[in-house]
């Protein structure tokens, strides 16, 4: 009875019971690379050295060698990295496929593609309400090469609405590309400089992000846009909300977002573990800063579960 209870608890915690049990050699292979990768790649070198020093202390304590399940190791490392760095882009992933560990690192992409199909490339709900207000729920900004047709279809579906609500509550981010496509609907004329991204490697030229005329349908210039956010809105979705707010294109409704402004890259730790490290930071052209740690602050503060109703109430009042 006790063993069954333990099994149920592990399943609820998301721990893969079919994963091969870790030994000291495998754990060492994963954790030994972490401090140096952070020191070499973190966007802020001074802070990167501090993070690396603190995680090295955790490694030296021997705590990780007591862990036996791969998913648990990734979870504990992630918790420690986020606590030490106060950076939402610092975490460790363990790759599984069909309940079993895989041997190829290329399977990260296969796992990603499967999730895209499952979540309809991020666009899980589209509605038009009786007052001609459009509503789009985006749960993640997925790979633009595979998601663009869905994004185009979504924006075409609502192109004749008077108002639009874009719901990115609980959207943890994703790729650039789709979010820029949607933003293009609210800009016209010459390309507008939105932000400049600076990298940890000083040899890399800062990247400038402009609007473009890539729009398959009607522009929405002057049409009210409401964006729903909450504490779980992060990364690329925060960029989307923060940028449109800064340029006066949208009213944000909900809760202050997570505060993950940095851009991240993945680095291999072993065949089935990888670490995400912040390697760049975007600076908004209007505010000359970003939302790292402090989060994106909504124009209308309301509990997450009431944000959609609040936006609809504002639209009705304005009519």
C-alpha atoms as a printed R data frame, in Angstrom:
    type eleno elety resid chain resno       x      y       z
1   ATOM     1    CA   UNK     A     1   0.000  0.000   0.000
2   ATOM     2    CA   UNK     A     2   2.845  2.355   0.890
3   ATOM     3    CA   UNK     A     3   4.642  1.749  -2.420
4   ATOM     4    CA   UNK     A     4   1.453  2.461  -4.364
5   ATOM     5    CA   UNK     A     5   1.020  5.740  -2.495
6   ATOM     6    CA   UNK     A     6   4.598  6.767  -3.337
7   ATOM     7    CA   UNK     A     7   3.983  5.912  -6.989
8   ATOM     8    CA   UNK     A     8   0.848  8.067  -7.105
9   ATOM     9    CA   UNK     A     9   2.705 10.998  -5.519
10  ATOM    10    CA   UNK     A    10   5.532 10.720  -8.061
11  ATOM    11    CA   UNK     A    11   3.048 10.705 -10.954
12  ATOM    12    CA   UNK     A    12   1.304 13.802  -9.580
13  ATOM    13    CA   UNK     A    13   4.692 15.531  -9.364
14  ATOM    14    CA   UNK     A    14   5.290 14.794 -13.031
15  ATOM    15    CA   UNK     A    15   8.178 12.411 -12.398
16  ATOM    16    CA   UNK     A    16   8.829  9.898 -15.173
17  ATOM    17    CA   UNK     A    17   8.774  6.465 -13.516
18  ATOM    18    CA   UNK     A    18  10.176  4.767 -16.634
19  ATOM    19    CA   UNK     A    19  13.302  6.913 -16.696
20  ATOM    20    CA   UNK     A    20  16.543  5.157 -15.900
21  ATOM    21    CA   UNK     A    21  17.555  5.729 -12.282
22  ATOM    22    CA   UNK     A    22  20.433  8.166 -11.908
23  ATOM    23    CA   UNK     A    23  23.805  7.213 -10.499
24  ATOM    24    CA   UNK     A    24  26.619  9.456  -9.272
25  ATOM    25    CA   UNK     A    25  28.459  9.350 -12.595
26  ATOM    26    CA   UNK     A    26  25.418 10.512 -14.584
27  ATOM    27    CA   UNK     A    27  24.615 13.249 -12.083
28  ATOM    28    CA   UNK     A    28  28.199 14.499 -12.147
29  ATOM    29    CA   UNK     A    29  28.082 14.604 -15.956
30  ATOM    30    CA   UNK     A    30  25.052 16.894 -15.792
31  ATOM    31    CA   UNK     A    31  25.946 19.263 -12.970
32  ATOM    32    CA   UNK     A    32  29.699 19.776 -13.471
33  ATOM    33    CA   UNK     A    33  29.214 21.835 -16.651
34  ATOM    34    CA   UNK     A    34  26.679 24.268 -15.202
35  ATOM    35    CA   UNK     A    35  28.885 26.874 -13.435
36  ATOM    36    CA   UNK     A    36  31.265 27.367 -16.366
37  ATOM    37    CA   UNK     A    37  28.429 27.583 -18.909
38  ATOM    38    CA   UNK     A    38  26.808 30.329 -16.827
39  ATOM    39    CA   UNK     A    39  30.070 32.258 -16.391
40  ATOM    40    CA   UNK     A    40  30.802 32.083 -20.120
41  ATOM    41    CA   UNK     A    41  27.346 32.929 -21.452
42  ATOM    42    CA   UNK     A    42  25.205 34.901 -18.985
43  ATOM    43    CA   UNK     A    43  24.153 38.289 -20.384
44  ATOM    44    CA   UNK     A    44  25.503 40.220 -17.392
45  ATOM    45    CA   UNK     A    45  29.068 38.931 -16.740
46  ATOM    46    CA   UNK     A    46  29.240 40.220 -13.151
47  ATOM    47    CA   UNK     A    47  25.909 38.658 -12.207
48  ATOM    48    CA   UNK     A    48  26.820 35.532 -14.159
49  ATOM    49    CA   UNK     A    49  29.919 35.036 -12.018
50  ATOM    50    CA   UNK     A    50  27.817 35.441  -8.868
51  ATOM    51    CA   UNK     A    51  25.236 32.913 -10.062
52  ATOM    52    CA   UNK     A    52  27.978 30.449 -11.026
53  ATOM    53    CA   UNK     A    53  29.622 30.812  -7.617
54  ATOM    54    CA   UNK     A    54  26.349 30.173  -5.765
55  ATOM    55    CA   UNK     A    55  25.327 27.152  -7.840
56  ATOM    56    CA   UNK     A    56  28.839 25.735  -7.371
57  ATOM    57    CA   UNK     A    57  28.269 25.896  -3.612
58  ATOM    58    CA   UNK     A    58  25.044 23.921  -4.081
59  ATOM    59    CA   UNK     A    59  26.947 21.346  -6.150
60  ATOM    60    CA   UNK     A    60  29.718 21.084  -3.555
61  ATOM    61    CA   UNK     A    61  27.135 20.389  -0.836
62  ATOM    62    CA   UNK     A    62  26.439 17.009  -2.443
63  ATOM    63    CA   UNK     A    63  22.653 17.487  -2.399
64  ATOM    64    CA   UNK     A    64  22.164 16.609  -6.066
65  ATOM    65    CA   UNK     A    65  23.859 13.210  -5.690
66  ATOM    66    CA   UNK     A    66  20.994 12.064  -3.473
67  ATOM    67    CA   UNK     A    67  18.478 12.442  -6.312
68  ATOM    68    CA   UNK     A    68  17.557  9.318  -8.283
69  ATOM    69    CA   UNK     A    69  14.973 10.425 -10.865
70  ATOM    70    CA   UNK     A    70  16.061 12.559 -13.887
71  ATOM    71    CA   UNK     A    71  12.922 14.718 -13.794
72  ATOM    72    CA   UNK     A    72  13.490 15.398 -10.109
73  ATOM    73    CA   UNK     A    73  17.092 16.458 -10.757
74  ATOM    74    CA   UNK     A    74  15.952 18.894 -13.452
75  ATOM    75    CA   UNK     A    75  13.249 20.240 -11.143
76  ATOM    76    CA   UNK     A    76  15.583 20.794  -8.176
77  ATOM    77    CA   UNK     A    77  18.280 22.401 -10.340
78  ATOM    78    CA   UNK     A    78  15.673 24.705 -11.879
79  ATOM    79    CA   UNK     A    79  14.341 25.728  -8.477
80  ATOM    80    CA   UNK     A    80  17.855 26.527  -7.240
81  ATOM    81    CA   UNK     A    81  18.872 28.413 -10.396
82  ATOM    82    CA   UNK     A    82  15.750 30.578 -10.340
83  ATOM    83    CA   UNK     A    83  16.144 31.298  -6.633
84  ATOM    84    CA   UNK     A    84  19.803 32.246  -7.007
85  ATOM    85    CA   UNK     A    85  19.456 34.285 -10.189
86  ATOM    86    CA   UNK     A    86  15.933 35.706  -9.854
87  ATOM    87    CA   UNK     A    87  15.819 35.090 -13.607
88  ATOM    88    CA   UNK     A    88  12.938 33.167 -15.160
89  ATOM    89    CA   UNK     A    89  15.096 32.042 -18.085
90  ATOM    90    CA   UNK     A    90  17.472 30.027 -15.905
91  ATOM    91    CA   UNK     A    91  16.328 26.404 -15.799
92  ATOM    92    CA   UNK     A    92  17.200 22.811 -16.661
93  ATOM    93    CA   UNK     A    93  15.176 20.470 -18.900
94  ATOM    94    CA   UNK     A    94  15.146 16.685 -19.002
95  ATOM    95    CA   UNK     A    95  14.029 15.161 -22.293
96  ATOM    96    CA   UNK     A    96  11.591 12.262 -22.373
97  ATOM    97    CA   UNK     A    97   9.556 10.829 -25.213
98  ATOM    98    CA   UNK     A    98   6.585  8.480 -24.907
99  ATOM    99    CA   UNK     A    99   7.459  7.888 -21.269
100 ATOM   100    CA   UNK     A   100  10.990  6.717 -22.077
101 ATOM   101    CA   UNK     A   101  14.316  8.501 -22.298
102 ATOM   102    CA   UNK     A   102  15.635  9.193 -25.795
103 ATOM   103    CA   UNK     A   103  19.179  8.988 -27.077
104 ATOM   104    CA   UNK     A   104  19.163 11.795 -29.633
105 ATOM   105    CA   UNK     A   105  19.298 15.473 -28.719
106 ATOM   106    CA   UNK     A   106  17.481 16.190 -32.006
107 ATOM   107    CA   UNK     A   107  14.378 14.809 -30.306
108 ATOM   108    CA   UNK     A   108  14.004 18.179 -28.539
109 ATOM   109    CA   UNK     A   109  12.617 19.429 -31.862
110 ATOM   110    CA   UNK     A   110  10.366 16.403 -32.288
111 ATOM   111    CA   UNK     A   111   8.916 16.996 -28.840
112 ATOM   112    CA   UNK     A   112   8.360 20.654 -29.705
113 ATOM   113    CA   UNK     A   113   6.579 19.822 -32.971
114 ATOM   114    CA   UNK     A   114   4.263 17.395 -31.206
115 ATOM   115    CA   UNK     A   115   3.294 20.077 -28.693
116 ATOM   116    CA   UNK     A   116   2.632 22.585 -31.494
117 ATOM   117    CA   UNK     A   117   0.121 20.255 -33.116
118 ATOM   118    CA   UNK     A   118  -1.502 19.466 -29.774
119 ATOM   119    CA   UNK     A   119  -1.958 23.193 -29.003
120 ATOM   120    CA   UNK     A   120  -3.001 24.243 -32.536
121 ATOM   121    CA   UNK     A   121   0.258 26.185 -32.921
122 ATOM   122    CA   UNK     A   122  -0.566 28.272 -29.870
123 ATOM   123    CA   UNK     A   123  -3.995 29.560 -30.977
124 ATOM   124    CA   UNK     A   124  -6.451 27.645 -28.814
125 ATOM   125    CA   UNK     A   125  -9.549 29.855 -28.896
126 ATOM   126    CA   UNK     A   126 -10.998 32.451 -31.293
127 ATOM   127    CA   UNK     A   127 -14.377 34.149 -30.861
128 ATOM   128    CA   UNK     A   128 -16.382 37.110 -32.119
129 ATOM   129    CA   UNK     A   129 -18.801 38.488 -29.545
130 ATOM   130    CA   UNK     A   130 -22.180 40.084 -30.322
131 ATOM   131    CA   UNK     A   131 -20.802 43.633 -30.030
132 ATOM   132    CA   UNK     A   132 -18.288 42.822 -32.825
133 ATOM   133    CA   UNK     A   133 -15.381 42.343 -30.461
134 ATOM   134    CA   UNK     A   134 -12.824 39.732 -31.451
135 ATOM   135    CA   UNK     A   135 -11.086 37.459 -28.967
136 ATOM   136    CA   UNK     A   136  -7.935 35.377 -29.508
137 ATOM   137    CA   UNK     A   137  -6.379 33.114 -26.877
138 ATOM   138    CA   UNK     A   138  -2.662 32.427 -27.480
139 ATOM   139    CA   UNK     A   139  -1.094 29.940 -25.058
140 ATOM   140    CA   UNK     A   140   2.412 30.103 -26.554
141 ATOM   141    CA   UNK     A   141   4.198 31.876 -29.392
142 ATOM   142    CA   UNK     A   142   5.384 28.846 -31.335
143 ATOM   143    CA   UNK     A   143   7.907 28.419 -34.142
144 ATOM   144    CA   UNK     A   144   6.968 30.924 -36.881
145 ATOM   145    CA   UNK     A   145   7.909 28.635 -39.760
146 ATOM   146    CA   UNK     A   146   5.264 26.134 -38.652
147 ATOM   147    CA   UNK     A   147   2.778 28.508 -36.978
148 ATOM   148    CA   UNK     A   148   2.454 31.377 -39.437
149 ATOM   149    CA   UNK     A   149  -0.485 29.962 -41.413
150 ATOM   150    CA   UNK     A   150  -2.482 29.573 -38.196
151 ATOM   151    CA   UNK     A   151  -1.589 33.122 -37.097
152 ATOM   152    CA   UNK     A   152  -2.658 34.505 -40.474
153 ATOM   153    CA   UNK     A   153  -5.952 32.609 -40.311
154 ATOM   154    CA   UNK     A   154  -6.612 33.869 -36.774
155 ATOM   155    CA   UNK     A   155  -6.022 37.525 -37.664
156 ATOM   156    CA   UNK     A   156  -8.077 37.177 -40.857
157 ATOM   157    CA   UNK     A   157 -10.949 35.713 -38.849
158 ATOM   158    CA   UNK     A   158 -11.175 38.832 -36.646
159 ATOM   159    CA   UNK     A   159 -10.108 41.444 -39.218
160 ATOM   160    CA   UNK     A   160 -13.558 43.087 -39.461
161 ATOM   161    CA   UNK     A   161 -14.103 43.427 -35.710
162 ATOM   162    CA   UNK     A   162 -14.252 46.849 -34.049
163 ATOM   163    CA   UNK     A   163 -12.228 45.801 -30.995
164 ATOM   164    CA   UNK     A   164  -9.821 42.964 -30.331
165 ATOM   165    CA   UNK     A   165  -8.887 41.182 -27.095
166 ATOM   166    CA   UNK     A   166  -5.710 39.092 -27.168
167 ATOM   167    CA   UNK     A   167  -5.447 36.798 -24.169
168 ATOM   168    CA   UNK     A   168  -1.879 35.849 -23.197
169 ATOM   169    CA   UNK     A   169  -2.594 34.957 -19.579
170 ATOM   170    CA   UNK     A   170  -0.434 31.940 -18.650
171 ATOM   171    CA   UNK     A   171   1.520 32.309 -21.906
172 ATOM   172    CA   UNK     A   172   5.122 31.674 -20.876
173 ATOM   173    CA   UNK     A   173   6.617 33.020 -24.100
174 ATOM   174    CA   UNK     A   174   8.150 31.158 -27.012
175 ATOM   175    CA   UNK     A   175   9.690 32.274 -30.289
176 ATOM   176    CA   UNK     A   176   9.773 35.680 -31.956
177 ATOM   177    CA   UNK     A   177   8.064 35.901 -35.342
178 ATOM   178    CA   UNK     A   178   4.369 35.354 -34.695
179 ATOM   179    CA   UNK     A   179   4.161 38.157 -32.143
180 ATOM   180    CA   UNK     A   180   5.844 40.570 -34.584
181 ATOM   181    CA   UNK     A   181   3.379 39.527 -37.286
182 ATOM   182    CA   UNK     A   182   0.443 40.429 -35.044
183 ATOM   183    CA   UNK     A   183   2.064 43.718 -34.001
184 ATOM   184    CA   UNK     A   184   2.508 44.704 -37.653
185 ATOM   185    CA   UNK     A   185  -1.282 45.111 -37.885
186 ATOM   186    CA   UNK     A   186  -1.048 48.174 -35.611
187 ATOM   187    CA   UNK     A   187   1.735 50.068 -37.424
188 ATOM   188    CA   UNK     A   188   1.845 51.689 -40.842
189 ATOM   189    CA   UNK     A   189   4.297 53.699 -42.922
190 ATOM   190    CA   UNK     A   190   8.051 53.351 -42.655
191 ATOM   191    CA   UNK     A   191   9.436 50.566 -40.434
192 ATOM   192    CA   UNK     A   192   9.377 51.519 -36.737
193 ATOM   193    CA   UNK     A   193  12.292 50.599 -34.474
194 ATOM   194    CA   UNK     A   194  10.786 48.653 -31.566
195 ATOM   195    CA   UNK     A   195  13.804 47.493 -29.602
196 ATOM   196    CA   UNK     A   196  17.522 46.758 -29.632
197 ATOM   197    CA   UNK     A   197  18.859 43.500 -28.205
198 ATOM   198    CA   UNK     A   198  22.317 43.416 -26.620
199 ATOM   199    CA   UNK     A   199  24.253 40.150 -26.229
200 ATOM   200    CA   UNK     A   200  26.550 38.667 -23.593
201 ATOM   201    CA   UNK     A   201  29.236 38.286 -26.245
202 ATOM   202    CA   UNK     A   202  30.513 41.822 -27.049
203 ATOM   203    CA   UNK     A   203  31.638 40.576 -30.460
204 ATOM   204    CA   UNK     A   204  28.008 40.097 -31.485
205 ATOM   205    CA   UNK     A   205  26.445 43.187 -33.066
206 ATOM   206    CA   UNK     A   206  23.281 44.331 -31.227
207 ATOM   207    CA   UNK     A   207  20.111 43.220 -33.009
208 ATOM   208    CA   UNK     A   208  17.497 45.814 -33.938
209 ATOM   209    CA   UNK     A   209  13.856 44.803 -34.236
210 ATOM   210    CA   UNK     A   210  11.620 46.806 -36.611
211 ATOM   211    CA   UNK     A   211   8.009 46.558 -37.702
212 ATOM   212    CA   UNK     A   212   7.394 45.494 -41.293
213 ATOM   213    CA   UNK     A   213   4.619 45.485 -43.866
214 ATOM   214    CA   UNK     A   214   4.164 41.715 -43.504
215 ATOM   215    CA   UNK     A   215   0.387 41.574 -43.049
216 ATOM   216    CA   UNK     A   216  -1.926 39.212 -44.944
217 ATOM   217    CA   UNK     A   217  -5.148 41.146 -44.525
218 ATOM   218    CA   UNK     A   218  -6.355 44.457 -43.148
219 ATOM   219    CA   UNK     A   219  -4.409 46.703 -40.833
220 ATOM   220    CA   UNK     A   220  -5.993 47.567 -37.474
221 ATOM   221    CA   UNK     A   221  -4.730 51.138 -37.184
222 ATOM   222    CA   UNK     A   222  -6.801 53.064 -34.621
223 ATOM   223    CA   UNK     A   223  -8.855 50.048 -33.570
224 ATOM   224    CA   UNK     A   224  -8.776 49.384 -29.803
225 ATOM   225    CA   UNK     A   225  -6.623 46.488 -28.662
226 ATOM   226    CA   UNK     A   226  -6.840 44.950 -25.189
227 ATOM   227    CA   UNK     A   227  -4.211 42.487 -23.991
228 ATOM   228    CA   UNK     A   228  -4.894 40.228 -20.996
229 ATOM   229    CA   UNK     A   229  -1.853 39.373 -18.854
230 ATOM   230    CA   UNK     A   230  -1.152 37.752 -15.492
231 ATOM   231    CA   UNK     A   231   1.755 36.684 -13.303
232 ATOM   232    CA   UNK     A   232   2.397 33.677 -15.566
233 ATOM   233    CA   UNK     A   233   2.744 35.814 -18.692
234 ATOM   234    CA   UNK     A   234   6.455 35.640 -19.481
235 ATOM   235    CA   UNK     A   235   9.329 36.210 -21.856
236 ATOM   236    CA   UNK     A   236   8.239 36.656 -25.506
237 ATOM   237    CA   UNK     A   237   4.619 37.258 -24.493
238 ATOM   238    CA   UNK     A   238   5.822 39.986 -22.128
239 ATOM   239    CA   UNK     A   239   7.745 41.540 -25.024
240 ATOM   240    CA   UNK     A   240   4.527 41.549 -27.039
241 ATOM   241    CA   UNK     A   241   2.484 43.249 -24.291
242 ATOM   242    CA   UNK     A   242   5.225 45.647 -23.147
243 ATOM   243    CA   UNK     A   243   6.019 46.847 -26.675
244 ATOM   244    CA   UNK     A   244   2.429 47.491 -27.712
245 ATOM   245    CA   UNK     A   245   1.790 49.282 -24.418
246 ATOM   246    CA   UNK     A   246   4.924 51.447 -24.757
247 ATOM   247    CA   UNK     A   247   3.940 52.528 -28.276
248 ATOM   248    CA   UNK     A   248   0.387 53.352 -27.182
249 ATOM   249    CA   UNK     A   249  -1.187 50.587 -29.279
250 ATOM   250    CA   UNK     A   250  -2.833 48.531 -26.515
251 ATOM   251    CA   UNK     A   251  -4.466 48.671 -23.102
252 ATOM   252    CA   UNK     A   252  -3.186 45.952 -20.769
253 ATOM   253    CA   UNK     A   253  -5.667 44.357 -18.369
254 ATOM   254    CA   UNK     A   254  -4.906 41.938 -15.537
255 ATOM   255    CA   UNK     A   255  -1.957 41.300 -13.243
256 ATOM   256    CA   UNK     A   256   1.705 42.328 -13.364
257 ATOM   257    CA   UNK     A   257   3.595 39.764 -15.452
258 ATOM   258    CA   UNK     A   258   6.458 37.470 -14.482
259 ATOM   259    CA   UNK     A   259   9.399 39.767 -15.268
260 ATOM   260    CA   UNK     A   260  11.476 37.647 -17.681
261 ATOM   261    CA   UNK     A   261  12.878 40.101 -20.207
262 ATOM   262    CA   UNK     A   262  16.105 38.350 -21.128
263 ATOM   263    CA   UNK     A   263  16.517 36.233 -24.253
264 ATOM   264    CA   UNK     A   264  17.779 32.704 -23.668
265 ATOM   265    CA   UNK     A   265  19.773 29.976 -25.402
266 ATOM   266    CA   UNK     A   266  20.012 26.257 -24.651
267 ATOM   267    CA   UNK     A   267  23.266 24.469 -23.832
268 ATOM   268    CA   UNK     A   268  23.689 20.706 -23.674
269 ATOM   269    CA   UNK     A   269  24.614 19.133 -20.328
270 ATOM   270    CA   UNK     A   270  24.316 15.524 -21.485
271 ATOM   271    CA   UNK     A   271  22.397 13.551 -24.101
272 ATOM   272    CA   UNK     A   272  19.095 14.166 -22.293
273 ATOM   273    CA   UNK     A   273  19.649 17.267 -20.152
274 ATOM   274    CA   UNK     A   274  20.033 20.883 -21.214
275 ATOM   275    CA   UNK     A   275  20.259 24.233 -19.452
276 ATOM   276    CA   UNK     A   276  18.615 27.494 -20.457
277 ATOM   277    CA   UNK     A   277  20.784 30.584 -19.872
278 ATOM   278    CA   UNK     A   278  19.972 34.263 -20.423
279 ATOM   279    CA   UNK     A   279  22.331 35.454 -23.153
280 ATOM   280    CA   UNK     A   280  20.810 38.730 -24.337
281 ATOM   281    CA   UNK     A   281  18.532 41.578 -23.244
282 ATOM   282    CA   UNK     A   282  16.132 43.713 -25.302
283 ATOM   283    CA   UNK     A   283  15.866 47.457 -24.664
284 ATOM   284    CA   UNK     A   284  12.623 49.129 -25.735
285 ATOM   285    CA   UNK     A   285  13.036 52.149 -28.002
286 ATOM   286    CA   UNK     A   286  10.422 54.206 -26.125
287 ATOM   287    CA   UNK     A   287  11.157 53.374 -22.480
288 ATOM   288    CA   UNK     A   288  14.937 52.820 -22.904
289 ATOM   289    CA   UNK     A   289  14.651 49.863 -20.545
290 ATOM   290    CA   UNK     A   290  12.713 46.587 -20.214
291 ATOM   291    CA   UNK     A   291  10.611 44.594 -17.740
292 ATOM   292    CA   UNK     A   292  13.269 42.292 -16.228
293 ATOM   293    CA   UNK     A   293  12.338 41.346 -12.621
294 ATOM   294    CA   UNK     A   294   9.751 44.132 -12.230
295 ATOM   295    CA   UNK     A   295   7.357 42.692 -14.833
296 ATOM   296    CA   UNK     A   296   4.961 44.354 -17.263
297 ATOM   297    CA   UNK     A   297   2.508 46.502 -15.312
298 ATOM   298    CA   UNK     A   298  -1.081 46.511 -16.649
299 ATOM   299    CA   UNK     A   299  -2.990 49.736 -17.309
300 ATOM   300    CA   UNK     A   300  -6.023 48.229 -15.585
301 ATOM   301    CA   UNK     A   301  -5.192 46.038 -12.595
302 ATOM   302    CA   UNK     A   302  -7.612 43.224 -11.871
303 ATOM   303    CA   UNK     A   303  -7.387 39.588 -10.765
304 ATOM   304    CA   UNK     A   304  -6.440 37.253 -13.578
305 ATOM   305    CA   UNK     A   305  -9.751 35.385 -13.575
306 ATOM   306    CA   UNK     A   306 -11.651 38.677 -14.014
307 ATOM   307    CA   UNK     A   307  -9.481 40.192 -16.759
308 ATOM   308    CA   UNK     A   308 -11.579 39.091 -19.739
309 ATOM   309    CA   UNK     A   309 -14.819 40.363 -18.227
310 ATOM   310    CA   UNK     A   310 -13.132 43.631 -17.272
311 ATOM   311    CA   UNK     A   311 -11.931 44.196 -20.838
312 ATOM   312    CA   UNK     A   312 -15.415 43.530 -22.197
313 ATOM   313    CA   UNK     A   313 -16.890 45.940 -19.635
314 ATOM   314    CA   UNK     A   314 -14.440 48.670 -20.739
315 ATOM   315    CA   UNK     A   315 -15.352 48.109 -24.371
316 ATOM   316    CA   UNK     A   316 -19.088 48.291 -23.595
317 ATOM   317    CA   UNK     A   317 -18.590 51.473 -21.558
318 ATOM   318    CA   UNK     A   318 -16.578 53.130 -24.326
319 ATOM   319    CA   UNK     A   319 -19.296 52.378 -26.879
